mmCIF file of C-alpha atoms in Angstrom:
data_model
loop_
_atom_site.group_PDB
_atom_site.id
_atom_site.type_symbol
_atom_site.label_atom_id
_atom_site.label_comp_id
_atom_site.label_asym_id
_atom_site.label_seq_id
_atom_site.Cartn_x
_atom_site.Cartn_y
_atom_site.Cartn_z
ATOM 1 C CA UNK A 1 98.821 90.773 100.824
ATOM 2 C CA UNK A 2 101.027 93.733 100.036
ATOM 3 C CA UNK A 3 100.247 94.741 96.497
ATOM 4 C CA UNK A 4 102.527 97.757 96.133
ATOM 5 C CA UNK A 5 106.126 97.598 97.310
ATOM 6 C CA UNK A 6 108.725 100.328 97.478
ATOM 7 C CA UNK A 7 112.486 100.345 97.843
ATOM 8 C CA UNK A 8 114.665 101.502 99.358
ATOM 9 C CA UNK A 9 113.052 102.302 102.689
ATOM 10 C CA UNK A 10 115.294 105.337 102.998
ATOM 11 C CA UNK A 11 117.696 107.131 100.693
ATOM 12 C CA UNK A 12 120.262 109.873 101.247
ATOM 13 C CA UNK A 13 121.732 111.808 98.328
ATOM 14 C CA UNK A 14 123.917 114.862 97.945
ATOM 15 C CA UNK A 15 122.476 118.037 96.540
ATOM 16 C CA UNK A 16 122.645 117.918 92.739
ATOM 17 C CA UNK A 17 122.601 114.108 92.524
ATOM 18 C CA UNK A 18 119.806 111.985 91.083
ATOM 19 C CA UNK A 19 117.656 110.068 93.544
ATOM 20 C CA UNK A 20 116.012 106.891 92.237
ATOM 21 C CA UNK A 21 113.000 105.446 94.026
ATOM 22 C CA UNK A 22 111.619 102.069 93.053
ATOM 23 C CA UNK A 23 108.105 100.678 93.104
ATOM 24 C CA UNK A 24 106.553 97.385 92.028
ATOM 25 C CA UNK A 25 103.020 96.074 92.004
ATOM 26 C CA UNK A 26 101.163 92.802 91.671
ATOM 27 C CA UNK A 27 97.656 93.528 90.464
ATOM 28 C CA UNK A 28 97.418 93.713 86.664
ATOM 29 C CA UNK A 29 94.171 95.650 86.907
ATOM 30 C CA UNK A 30 95.978 98.700 88.298
ATOM 31 C CA UNK A 31 95.990 101.382 85.626
ATOM 32 C CA UNK A 32 96.823 104.587 87.422
ATOM 33 C CA UNK A 33 100.003 105.193 89.432
ATOM 34 C CA UNK A 34 100.308 108.446 91.384
ATOM 35 C CA UNK A 35 103.297 109.354 93.509
ATOM 36 C CA UNK A 36 102.591 111.348 96.637
ATOM 37 C CA UNK A 37 105.114 113.176 98.756
ATOM 38 C CA UNK A 38 104.742 114.088 102.373
ATOM 39 C CA UNK A 39 106.735 116.604 104.402
ATOM 40 C CA UNK A 40 106.851 116.291 108.199
ATOM 41 C CA UNK A 41 103.572 117.344 109.825
ATOM 42 C CA UNK A 42 101.994 117.952 106.402
ATOM 43 C CA UNK A 43 99.423 116.160 104.260
ATOM 44 C CA UNK A 44 100.478 113.709 101.568
ATOM 45 C CA UNK A 45 100.221 115.626 98.292
ATOM 46 C CA UNK A 46 100.146 114.471 94.681
ATOM 47 C CA UNK A 47 103.527 114.942 93.011
ATOM 48 C CA UNK A 48 103.225 113.243 89.640
ATOM 49 C CA UNK A 49 101.223 110.375 88.126
ATOM 50 C CA UNK A 50 101.349 108.024 85.144
ATOM 51 C CA UNK A 51 99.037 105.687 83.275
ATOM 52 C CA UNK A 52 100.243 102.513 81.497
ATOM 53 C CA UNK A 53 99.650 103.988 78.050
ATOM 54 C CA UNK A 54 102.922 105.830 78.650
ATOM 55 C CA UNK A 55 106.280 104.474 79.762
ATOM 56 C CA UNK A 56 107.579 107.848 80.863
ATOM 57 C CA UNK A 57 106.128 110.941 82.491
ATOM 58 C CA UNK A 58 108.185 114.010 83.188
ATOM 59 C CA UNK A 59 107.427 117.077 85.265
ATOM 60 C CA UNK A 60 110.394 119.339 85.817
ATOM 61 C CA UNK A 61 113.032 117.471 87.799
ATOM 62 C CA UNK A 62 110.695 114.541 88.498
ATOM 63 C CA UNK A 63 110.355 111.660 86.032
ATOM 64 C CA UNK A 64 108.454 108.394 86.274
ATOM 65 C CA UNK A 65 109.735 105.446 84.262
ATOM 66 C CA UNK A 66 107.179 102.669 83.823
ATOM 67 C CA UNK A 67 107.691 99.045 82.775
ATOM 68 C CA UNK A 68 104.304 97.391 82.368
ATOM 69 C CA UNK A 69 105.692 93.959 81.498
ATOM 70 C CA UNK A 70 107.710 93.758 84.692
ATOM 71 C CA UNK A 71 105.096 95.647 86.758
ATOM 72 C CA UNK A 72 107.724 98.083 87.916
ATOM 73 C CA UNK A 73 108.091 101.808 87.994
ATOM 74 C CA UNK A 74 110.631 104.248 89.320
ATOM 75 C CA UNK A 75 110.701 107.900 90.253
ATOM 76 C CA UNK A 76 113.846 109.822 89.349
ATOM 77 C CA UNK A 77 114.574 113.123 91.023
ATOM 78 C CA UNK A 78 117.300 114.879 89.098
ATOM 79 C CA UNK A 79 119.419 117.716 90.517
ATOM 80 C CA UNK A 80 118.090 116.894 94.007
ATOM 81 C CA UNK A 81 117.543 119.858 96.318
ATOM 82 C CA UNK A 82 117.328 119.956 100.128
ATOM 83 C CA UNK A 83 113.702 120.996 99.732
ATOM 84 C CA UNK A 84 113.019 117.600 98.124
ATOM 85 C CA UNK A 85 113.635 115.901 101.466
ATOM 86 C CA UNK A 86 110.355 114.124 102.197
ATOM 87 C CA UNK A 87 108.702 110.719 102.261
ATOM 88 C CA UNK A 88 107.610 109.558 98.832
ATOM 89 C CA UNK A 89 104.707 107.150 98.422
ATOM 90 C CA UNK A 90 104.011 105.108 95.318
ATOM 91 C CA UNK A 91 100.325 104.302 94.915
ATOM 92 C CA UNK A 92 98.100 102.459 92.468
ATOM 93 C CA UNK A 93 94.446 102.283 91.602
ATOM 94 C CA UNK A 94 92.024 100.915 89.064
ATOM 95 C CA UNK A 95 91.334 104.257 87.475
ATOM 96 C CA UNK A 96 89.293 103.151 84.503
ATOM 97 C CA UNK A 97 86.114 101.465 85.590
ATOM 98 C CA UNK A 98 87.023 101.880 89.248
ATOM 99 C CA UNK A 99 84.021 102.846 91.267
ATOM 100 C CA UNK A 100 85.571 103.666 94.583
ATOM 101 C CA UNK A 101 88.716 105.625 93.806
ATOM 102 C CA UNK A 102 90.601 103.453 96.279
ATOM 103 C CA UNK A 103 94.369 103.955 96.334
ATOM 104 C CA UNK A 104 96.756 101.168 97.333
ATOM 105 C CA UNK A 105 99.935 102.606 98.803
ATOM 106 C CA UNK A 106 103.478 101.360 99.184
ATOM 107 C CA UNK A 107 105.396 101.714 102.425
ATOM 108 C CA UNK A 108 107.137 104.886 101.368
ATOM 109 C CA UNK A 109 110.745 105.928 100.775
ATOM 110 C CA UNK A 110 112.221 108.574 103.038
ATOM 111 C CA UNK A 111 114.520 110.796 100.982
ATOM 112 C CA UNK A 112 117.098 113.077 102.574
ATOM 113 C CA UNK A 113 119.039 115.512 100.418
ATOM 114 C CA UNK A 114 122.249 116.781 101.982
ATOM 115 C CA UNK A 115 123.738 120.089 100.901
ATOM 116 C CA UNK B 1 95.450 124.774 96.964
ATOM 117 C CA UNK B 2 92.409 122.883 98.231
ATOM 118 C CA UNK B 3 92.710 121.684 101.812
ATOM 119 C CA UNK B 4 91.257 118.824 103.776
ATOM 120 C CA UNK B 5 91.136 119.697 107.462
ATOM 121 C CA UNK B 6 91.207 117.112 110.221
ATOM 122 C CA UNK B 7 90.287 117.709 113.840
ATOM 123 C CA UNK B 8 91.875 116.931 116.258
ATOM 124 C CA UNK B 9 95.483 116.307 115.226
ATOM 125 C CA UNK B 10 96.056 113.972 118.143
ATOM 126 C CA UNK B 11 93.642 112.160 120.439
ATOM 127 C CA UNK B 12 94.279 109.850 123.360
ATOM 128 C CA UNK B 13 91.448 107.647 124.493
ATOM 129 C CA UNK B 14 90.856 104.802 126.909
ATOM 130 C CA UNK B 15 90.269 101.375 125.425
ATOM 131 C CA UNK B 16 86.564 100.654 125.143
ATOM 132 C CA UNK B 17 85.553 104.269 124.839
ATOM 133 C CA UNK B 18 84.018 105.796 121.732
ATOM 134 C CA UNK B 19 85.951 108.211 119.545
ATOM 135 C CA UNK B 20 84.878 110.385 116.628
ATOM 136 C CA UNK B 21 87.406 111.690 114.155
ATOM 137 C CA UNK B 22 86.316 114.752 112.216
ATOM 138 C CA UNK B 23 87.164 115.766 108.674
ATOM 139 C CA UNK B 24 86.281 118.877 106.699
ATOM 140 C CA UNK B 25 86.754 117.838 103.049
ATOM 141 C CA UNK B 26 87.341 120.110 100.074
ATOM 142 C CA UNK B 27 84.128 122.045 99.601
ATOM 143 C CA UNK B 28 82.992 120.853 96.147
ATOM 144 C CA UNK B 29 84.227 117.285 96.483
ATOM 145 C CA UNK B 30 81.797 114.400 96.345
ATOM 146 C CA UNK B 31 83.840 111.367 97.387
ATOM 147 C CA UNK B 32 85.282 110.953 100.854
ATOM 148 C CA UNK B 33 87.763 108.441 102.195
ATOM 149 C CA UNK B 34 89.431 107.255 105.357
ATOM 150 C CA UNK B 35 92.867 105.625 105.388
ATOM 151 C CA UNK B 36 94.703 104.083 108.332
ATOM 152 C CA UNK B 37 98.472 104.119 108.839
ATOM 153 C CA UNK B 38 100.107 102.156 111.615
ATOM 154 C CA UNK B 39 103.552 103.469 112.564
ATOM 155 C CA UNK B 40 106.164 102.333 110.066
ATOM 156 C CA UNK B 41 103.657 100.816 107.665
ATOM 157 C CA UNK B 42 101.865 101.987 104.560
ATOM 158 C CA UNK B 43 98.587 103.870 104.435
ATOM 159 C CA UNK B 44 95.736 101.426 103.983
ATOM 160 C CA UNK B 45 92.293 102.123 102.594
ATOM 161 C CA UNK B 46 89.443 101.835 105.059
ATOM 162 C CA UNK B 47 86.323 103.156 103.374
ATOM 163 C CA UNK B 48 84.896 105.305 100.608
ATOM 164 C CA UNK B 49 81.705 107.351 101.081
ATOM 165 C CA UNK B 50 79.535 108.954 98.414
ATOM 166 C CA UNK B 51 76.048 110.403 98.379
ATOM 167 C CA UNK B 52 75.402 109.352 101.945
ATOM 168 C CA UNK B 53 76.493 105.763 101.449
ATOM 169 C CA UNK B 54 79.527 103.551 101.876
ATOM 170 C CA UNK B 55 80.737 102.626 98.384
ATOM 171 C CA UNK B 56 83.496 100.234 99.337
ATOM 172 C CA UNK B 57 85.147 99.152 102.561
ATOM 173 C CA UNK B 58 88.193 97.052 103.311
ATOM 174 C CA UNK B 59 88.589 94.237 105.786
ATOM 175 C CA UNK B 60 90.168 96.776 108.143
ATOM 176 C CA UNK B 61 86.803 98.542 108.433
ATOM 177 C CA UNK B 62 85.551 96.532 111.380
ATOM 178 C CA UNK B 63 81.979 96.408 112.641
ATOM 179 C CA UNK B 64 82.987 98.872 115.352
ATOM 180 C CA UNK B 65 83.672 101.490 112.681
ATOM 181 C CA UNK B 66 81.079 103.764 111.097
ATOM 182 C CA UNK B 67 81.140 106.815 108.870
ATOM 183 C CA UNK B 68 78.681 109.568 108.141
ATOM 184 C CA UNK B 69 78.400 113.106 106.871
ATOM 185 C CA UNK B 70 75.225 114.526 108.343
ATOM 186 C CA UNK B 71 73.786 117.499 106.433
ATOM 187 C CA UNK B 72 76.975 118.134 104.488
ATOM 188 C CA UNK B 73 78.940 118.975 107.606
ATOM 189 C CA UNK B 74 81.991 117.096 108.861
ATOM 190 C CA UNK B 75 82.735 113.686 107.430
ATOM 191 C CA UNK B 76 83.271 111.552 110.516
ATOM 192 C CA UNK B 77 84.803 108.233 111.432
ATOM 193 C CA UNK B 78 83.423 106.785 114.640
ATOM 194 C CA UNK B 79 84.974 103.863 116.459
ATOM 195 C CA UNK B 80 82.863 102.282 119.182
ATOM 196 C CA UNK B 81 84.268 100.630 121.188
ATOM 197 C CA UNK B 82 87.949 101.333 120.601
ATOM 198 C CA UNK B 83 90.625 98.643 120.883
ATOM 199 C CA UNK B 84 94.381 98.892 121.377
ATOM 200 C CA UNK B 85 94.993 97.889 117.747
ATOM 201 C CA UNK B 86 93.047 100.930 116.591
ATOM 202 C CA UNK B 87 96.031 103.093 117.545
ATOM 203 C CA UNK B 88 97.223 104.620 114.271
ATOM 204 C CA UNK B 89 97.179 107.771 112.189
ATOM 205 C CA UNK B 90 93.893 108.154 110.355
ATOM 206 C CA UNK B 91 93.946 110.166 107.149
ATOM 207 C CA UNK B 92 90.836 111.671 105.642
ATOM 208 C CA UNK B 93 90.768 112.361 101.911
ATOM 209 C CA UNK B 94 88.367 113.697 99.329
ATOM 210 C CA UNK B 95 88.038 113.888 95.558
ATOM 211 C CA UNK B 96 85.721 115.309 92.958
ATOM 212 C CA UNK B 97 85.456 112.034 91.046
ATOM 213 C CA UNK B 98 86.783 108.499 91.357
ATOM 214 C CA UNK B 99 88.716 108.512 88.089
ATOM 215 C CA UNK B 100 91.140 110.886 86.414
ATOM 216 C CA UNK B 101 91.236 113.099 89.453
ATOM 217 C CA UNK B 102 93.497 114.061 92.314
ATOM 218 C CA UNK B 103 92.735 112.808 95.788
ATOM 219 C CA UNK B 104 93.450 115.408 98.468
ATOM 220 C CA UNK B 105 94.543 114.301 101.919
ATOM 221 C CA UNK B 106 94.384 115.851 105.359
ATOM 222 C CA UNK B 107 97.307 115.918 107.778
ATOM 223 C CA UNK B 108 95.920 113.000 109.728
ATOM 224 C CA UNK B 109 94.681 112.413 113.257
ATOM 225 C CA UNK B 110 96.987 110.405 115.486
ATOM 226 C CA UNK B 111 94.780 108.180 117.637
ATOM 227 C CA UNK B 112 96.320 106.568 120.697
ATOM 228 C CA UNK B 113 94.224 103.996 122.535
ATOM 229 C CA UNK B 114 95.528 103.252 126.026
#
Protein backbone atom coordinates (compact mmCIF):
# COMPACT_ATOMS: atom_id res chain seq x y z
CA UNK A 1 0.00 0.00 0.00
CA UNK A 2 1.55 3.25 -1.14
CA UNK A 3 0.60 5.84 1.41
CA UNK A 4 2.41 8.87 0.00
CA UNK A 5 2.20 9.69 -3.70
CA UNK A 6 3.99 12.34 -5.68
CA UNK A 7 3.45 13.88 -9.09
CA UNK A 8 4.78 14.54 -11.58
CA UNK A 9 7.57 11.98 -11.76
CA UNK A 10 9.76 14.54 -13.47
CA UNK A 11 9.49 18.25 -14.17
CA UNK A 12 11.52 20.64 -16.32
CA UNK A 13 11.21 24.40 -15.89
CA UNK A 14 13.06 27.42 -17.21
CA UNK A 15 15.18 29.48 -14.89
CA UNK A 16 12.98 32.07 -13.15
CA UNK A 17 9.77 30.04 -13.47
CA UNK A 18 7.81 28.49 -10.61
CA UNK A 19 8.02 24.73 -10.22
CA UNK A 20 5.04 23.04 -8.54
CA UNK A 21 5.44 19.59 -7.02
CA UNK A 22 2.43 17.68 -5.75
CA UNK A 23 2.03 15.20 -2.93
CA UNK A 24 -0.93 13.34 -1.46
CA UNK A 25 -1.30 10.94 1.43
CA UNK A 26 -3.78 8.44 2.79
CA UNK A 27 -3.14 8.01 6.49
CA UNK A 28 -5.01 10.58 8.61
CA UNK A 29 -2.64 9.98 11.51
CA UNK A 30 0.24 11.61 9.64
CA UNK A 31 0.97 14.94 11.28
CA UNK A 32 4.39 15.94 10.06
CA UNK A 33 5.34 16.42 6.40
CA UNK A 34 8.99 17.08 5.56
CA UNK A 35 10.29 17.57 2.04
CA UNK A 36 13.76 16.25 1.33
CA UNK A 37 15.89 17.04 -1.67
CA UNK A 38 18.67 14.94 -3.04
CA UNK A 39 21.43 15.93 -5.46
CA UNK A 40 23.21 13.24 -7.49
CA UNK A 41 25.61 11.19 -5.36
CA UNK A 42 24.56 13.10 -2.22
CA UNK A 43 22.45 12.32 0.83
CA UNK A 44 18.78 13.26 0.97
CA UNK A 45 18.62 16.43 3.06
CA UNK A 46 15.73 18.19 4.78
CA UNK A 47 14.53 21.18 2.77
CA UNK A 48 11.38 22.35 4.50
CA UNK A 49 8.62 20.81 6.63
CA UNK A 50 5.05 21.56 7.72
CA UNK A 51 2.60 20.41 10.36
CA UNK A 52 -1.20 20.38 9.82
CA UNK A 53 -1.75 23.27 12.23
CA UNK A 54 -0.57 25.45 9.34
CA UNK A 55 -1.75 25.51 5.74
CA UNK A 56 1.34 27.29 4.48
CA UNK A 57 5.04 27.26 5.29
CA UNK A 58 7.51 29.49 3.55
CA UNK A 59 11.29 29.46 3.54
CA UNK A 60 12.84 31.77 0.99
CA UNK A 61 11.86 30.62 -2.49
CA UNK A 62 10.32 27.39 -1.19
CA UNK A 63 6.70 27.26 -0.01
CA UNK A 64 4.55 24.35 1.10
CA UNK A 65 0.79 24.65 0.65
CA UNK A 66 -1.20 22.17 2.73
CA UNK A 67 -4.83 21.07 2.37
CA UNK A 68 -5.72 18.81 5.28
CA UNK A 69 -9.27 18.11 4.11
CA UNK A 70 -8.10 16.79 0.76
CA UNK A 71 -4.92 15.23 2.21
CA UNK A 72 -2.83 17.06 -0.33
CA UNK A 73 0.18 19.29 -0.24
CA UNK A 74 2.38 20.98 -2.78
CA UNK A 75 5.85 22.44 -2.87
CA UNK A 76 6.30 25.63 -4.89
CA UNK A 77 9.76 26.71 -5.95
CA UNK A 78 9.60 30.29 -7.12
CA UNK A 79 12.26 31.93 -9.30
CA UNK A 80 13.75 28.48 -10.00
CA UNK A 81 17.53 28.34 -10.32
CA UNK A 82 19.72 25.72 -12.02
CA UNK A 83 21.08 24.86 -8.59
CA UNK A 84 17.57 23.70 -7.61
CA UNK A 85 17.88 20.77 -10.01
CA UNK A 86 17.48 17.73 -7.77
CA UNK A 87 15.07 14.98 -6.79
CA UNK A 88 12.48 16.12 -4.29
CA UNK A 89 10.88 13.67 -1.88
CA UNK A 90 7.67 14.28 0.02
CA UNK A 91 7.53 12.36 3.29
CA UNK A 92 5.14 11.92 6.19
CA UNK A 93 5.26 10.68 9.74
CA UNK A 94 3.25 10.48 12.92
CA UNK A 95 5.25 13.12 14.71
CA UNK A 96 3.15 13.54 17.81
CA UNK A 97 3.00 10.35 19.79
CA UNK A 98 5.14 8.54 17.24
CA UNK A 99 7.62 6.31 18.93
CA UNK A 100 9.78 5.26 16.04
CA UNK A 101 10.33 8.38 13.96
CA UNK A 102 9.52 6.37 10.85
CA UNK A 103 9.21 8.39 7.65
CA UNK A 104 7.00 7.27 4.77
CA UNK A 105 8.33 8.59 1.48
CA UNK A 106 6.81 9.30 -1.90
CA UNK A 107 8.48 8.21 -5.12
CA UNK A 108 10.14 11.54 -5.71
CA UNK A 109 9.95 14.23 -8.39
CA UNK A 110 13.04 14.90 -10.46
CA UNK A 111 13.27 18.63 -11.14
CA UNK A 112 15.48 20.06 -13.87
CA UNK A 113 15.91 23.81 -14.17
CA UNK A 114 17.15 24.99 -17.55
CA UNK A 115 18.96 28.29 -17.90
CA UNK B 1 26.31 20.26 8.92
CA UNK B 2 26.07 16.90 10.67
CA UNK B 3 26.97 13.94 8.49
CA UNK B 4 26.00 10.31 8.41
CA UNK B 5 28.73 8.25 6.78
CA UNK B 6 28.11 4.96 5.03
CA UNK B 7 30.74 2.41 4.09
CA UNK B 8 31.10 1.09 1.43
CA UNK B 9 29.31 3.13 -1.23
CA UNK B 10 28.88 0.11 -3.45
CA UNK B 11 29.13 -3.61 -2.74
CA UNK B 12 28.70 -6.59 -5.02
CA UNK B 13 28.09 -9.94 -3.42
CA UNK B 14 27.20 -13.46 -4.46
CA UNK B 15 23.71 -14.67 -3.63
CA UNK B 16 23.71 -16.64 -0.40
CA UNK B 17 26.70 -14.86 1.06
CA UNK B 18 26.57 -12.62 4.11
CA UNK B 19 26.96 -8.87 3.83
CA UNK B 20 27.37 -6.17 6.47
CA UNK B 21 26.58 -2.57 5.68
CA UNK B 22 28.25 -0.04 7.96
CA UNK B 23 26.98 3.33 9.11
CA UNK B 24 28.62 6.01 11.23
CA UNK B 25 25.70 8.12 12.52
CA UNK B 26 25.82 11.69 13.77
CA UNK B 27 27.79 11.59 17.00
CA UNK B 28 25.17 12.71 19.55
CA UNK B 29 22.19 11.05 17.89
CA UNK B 30 20.25 8.36 19.70
CA UNK B 31 17.93 6.91 17.06
CA UNK B 32 19.19 5.01 14.05
CA UNK B 33 17.37 3.85 10.94
CA UNK B 34 17.79 1.83 7.79
CA UNK B 35 15.78 2.51 4.63
CA UNK B 36 15.76 0.51 1.40
CA UNK B 37 15.31 1.97 -2.08
CA UNK B 38 14.88 -0.25 -5.11
CA UNK B 39 15.78 1.48 -8.38
CA UNK B 40 12.98 3.76 -9.51
CA UNK B 41 10.94 3.34 -6.35
CA UNK B 42 10.57 5.25 -3.12
CA UNK B 43 12.69 4.86 -0.02
CA UNK B 44 11.02 2.44 2.36
CA UNK B 45 11.53 2.14 6.09
CA UNK B 46 13.20 -1.03 7.28
CA UNK B 47 13.99 -0.62 10.96
CA UNK B 48 14.52 1.80 13.82
CA UNK B 49 17.09 1.13 16.57
CA UNK B 50 17.38 2.82 19.95
CA UNK B 51 19.24 2.01 23.14
CA UNK B 52 20.45 -1.30 21.79
CA UNK B 53 17.04 -2.48 20.67
CA UNK B 54 14.86 -2.59 17.58
CA UNK B 55 11.97 -0.18 18.17
CA UNK B 56 9.98 -0.87 15.04
CA UNK B 57 10.52 -2.89 11.89
CA UNK B 58 8.60 -3.14 8.64
CA UNK B 59 7.57 -6.22 6.73
CA UNK B 60 10.60 -5.64 4.51
CA UNK B 61 12.87 -6.42 7.47
CA UNK B 62 13.09 -10.14 6.83
CA UNK B 63 14.38 -12.75 9.25
CA UNK B 64 17.66 -12.71 7.34
CA UNK B 65 18.21 -9.10 8.39
CA UNK B 66 19.73 -7.97 11.68
CA UNK B 67 20.99 -4.71 13.11
CA UNK B 68 23.34 -3.82 15.92
CA UNK B 69 25.59 -1.09 17.22
CA UNK B 70 28.18 -2.78 19.38
CA UNK B 71 29.86 -0.48 21.93
CA UNK B 72 28.68 2.70 20.23
CA UNK B 73 30.67 1.99 17.10
CA UNK B 74 29.20 1.52 13.62
CA UNK B 75 25.50 0.91 13.29
CA UNK B 76 25.32 -2.13 11.03
CA UNK B 77 22.81 -3.91 8.86
CA UNK B 78 23.64 -7.55 8.27
CA UNK B 79 21.94 -9.70 5.68
CA UNK B 80 22.55 -13.43 5.94
CA UNK B 81 22.01 -15.06 3.54
CA UNK B 82 21.52 -12.53 0.76
CA UNK B 83 18.95 -12.98 -2.01
CA UNK B 84 18.67 -11.40 -5.45
CA UNK B 85 15.76 -9.22 -4.29
CA UNK B 86 18.00 -7.64 -1.67
CA UNK B 87 19.68 -5.65 -4.45
CA UNK B 88 18.91 -2.01 -3.66
CA UNK B 89 20.36 1.16 -2.20
CA UNK B 90 20.34 1.06 1.58
CA UNK B 91 20.23 4.40 3.37
CA UNK B 92 21.26 4.80 6.98
CA UNK B 93 19.81 7.68 8.98
CA UNK B 94 19.98 9.05 12.49
CA UNK B 95 18.16 11.55 14.67
CA UNK B 96 18.37 13.02 18.13
CA UNK B 97 14.71 12.33 18.91
CA UNK B 98 11.73 10.75 17.19
CA UNK B 99 9.58 13.88 17.16
CA UNK B 100 10.12 17.50 16.20
CA UNK B 101 13.56 16.74 14.87
CA UNK B 102 15.44 16.42 11.62
CA UNK B 103 16.46 13.00 10.39
CA UNK B 104 19.89 13.00 8.76
CA UNK B 105 20.64 10.55 5.97
CA UNK B 106 23.81 9.03 4.58
CA UNK B 107 24.59 8.81 0.87
CA UNK B 108 23.54 5.19 0.74
CA UNK B 109 25.23 1.88 -0.03
CA UNK B 110 24.34 0.33 -3.36
CA UNK B 111 24.13 -3.43 -2.81
CA UNK B 112 24.17 -5.68 -5.85
CA UNK B 113 23.49 -9.37 -5.27
CA UNK B 114 24.52 -11.53 -8.22
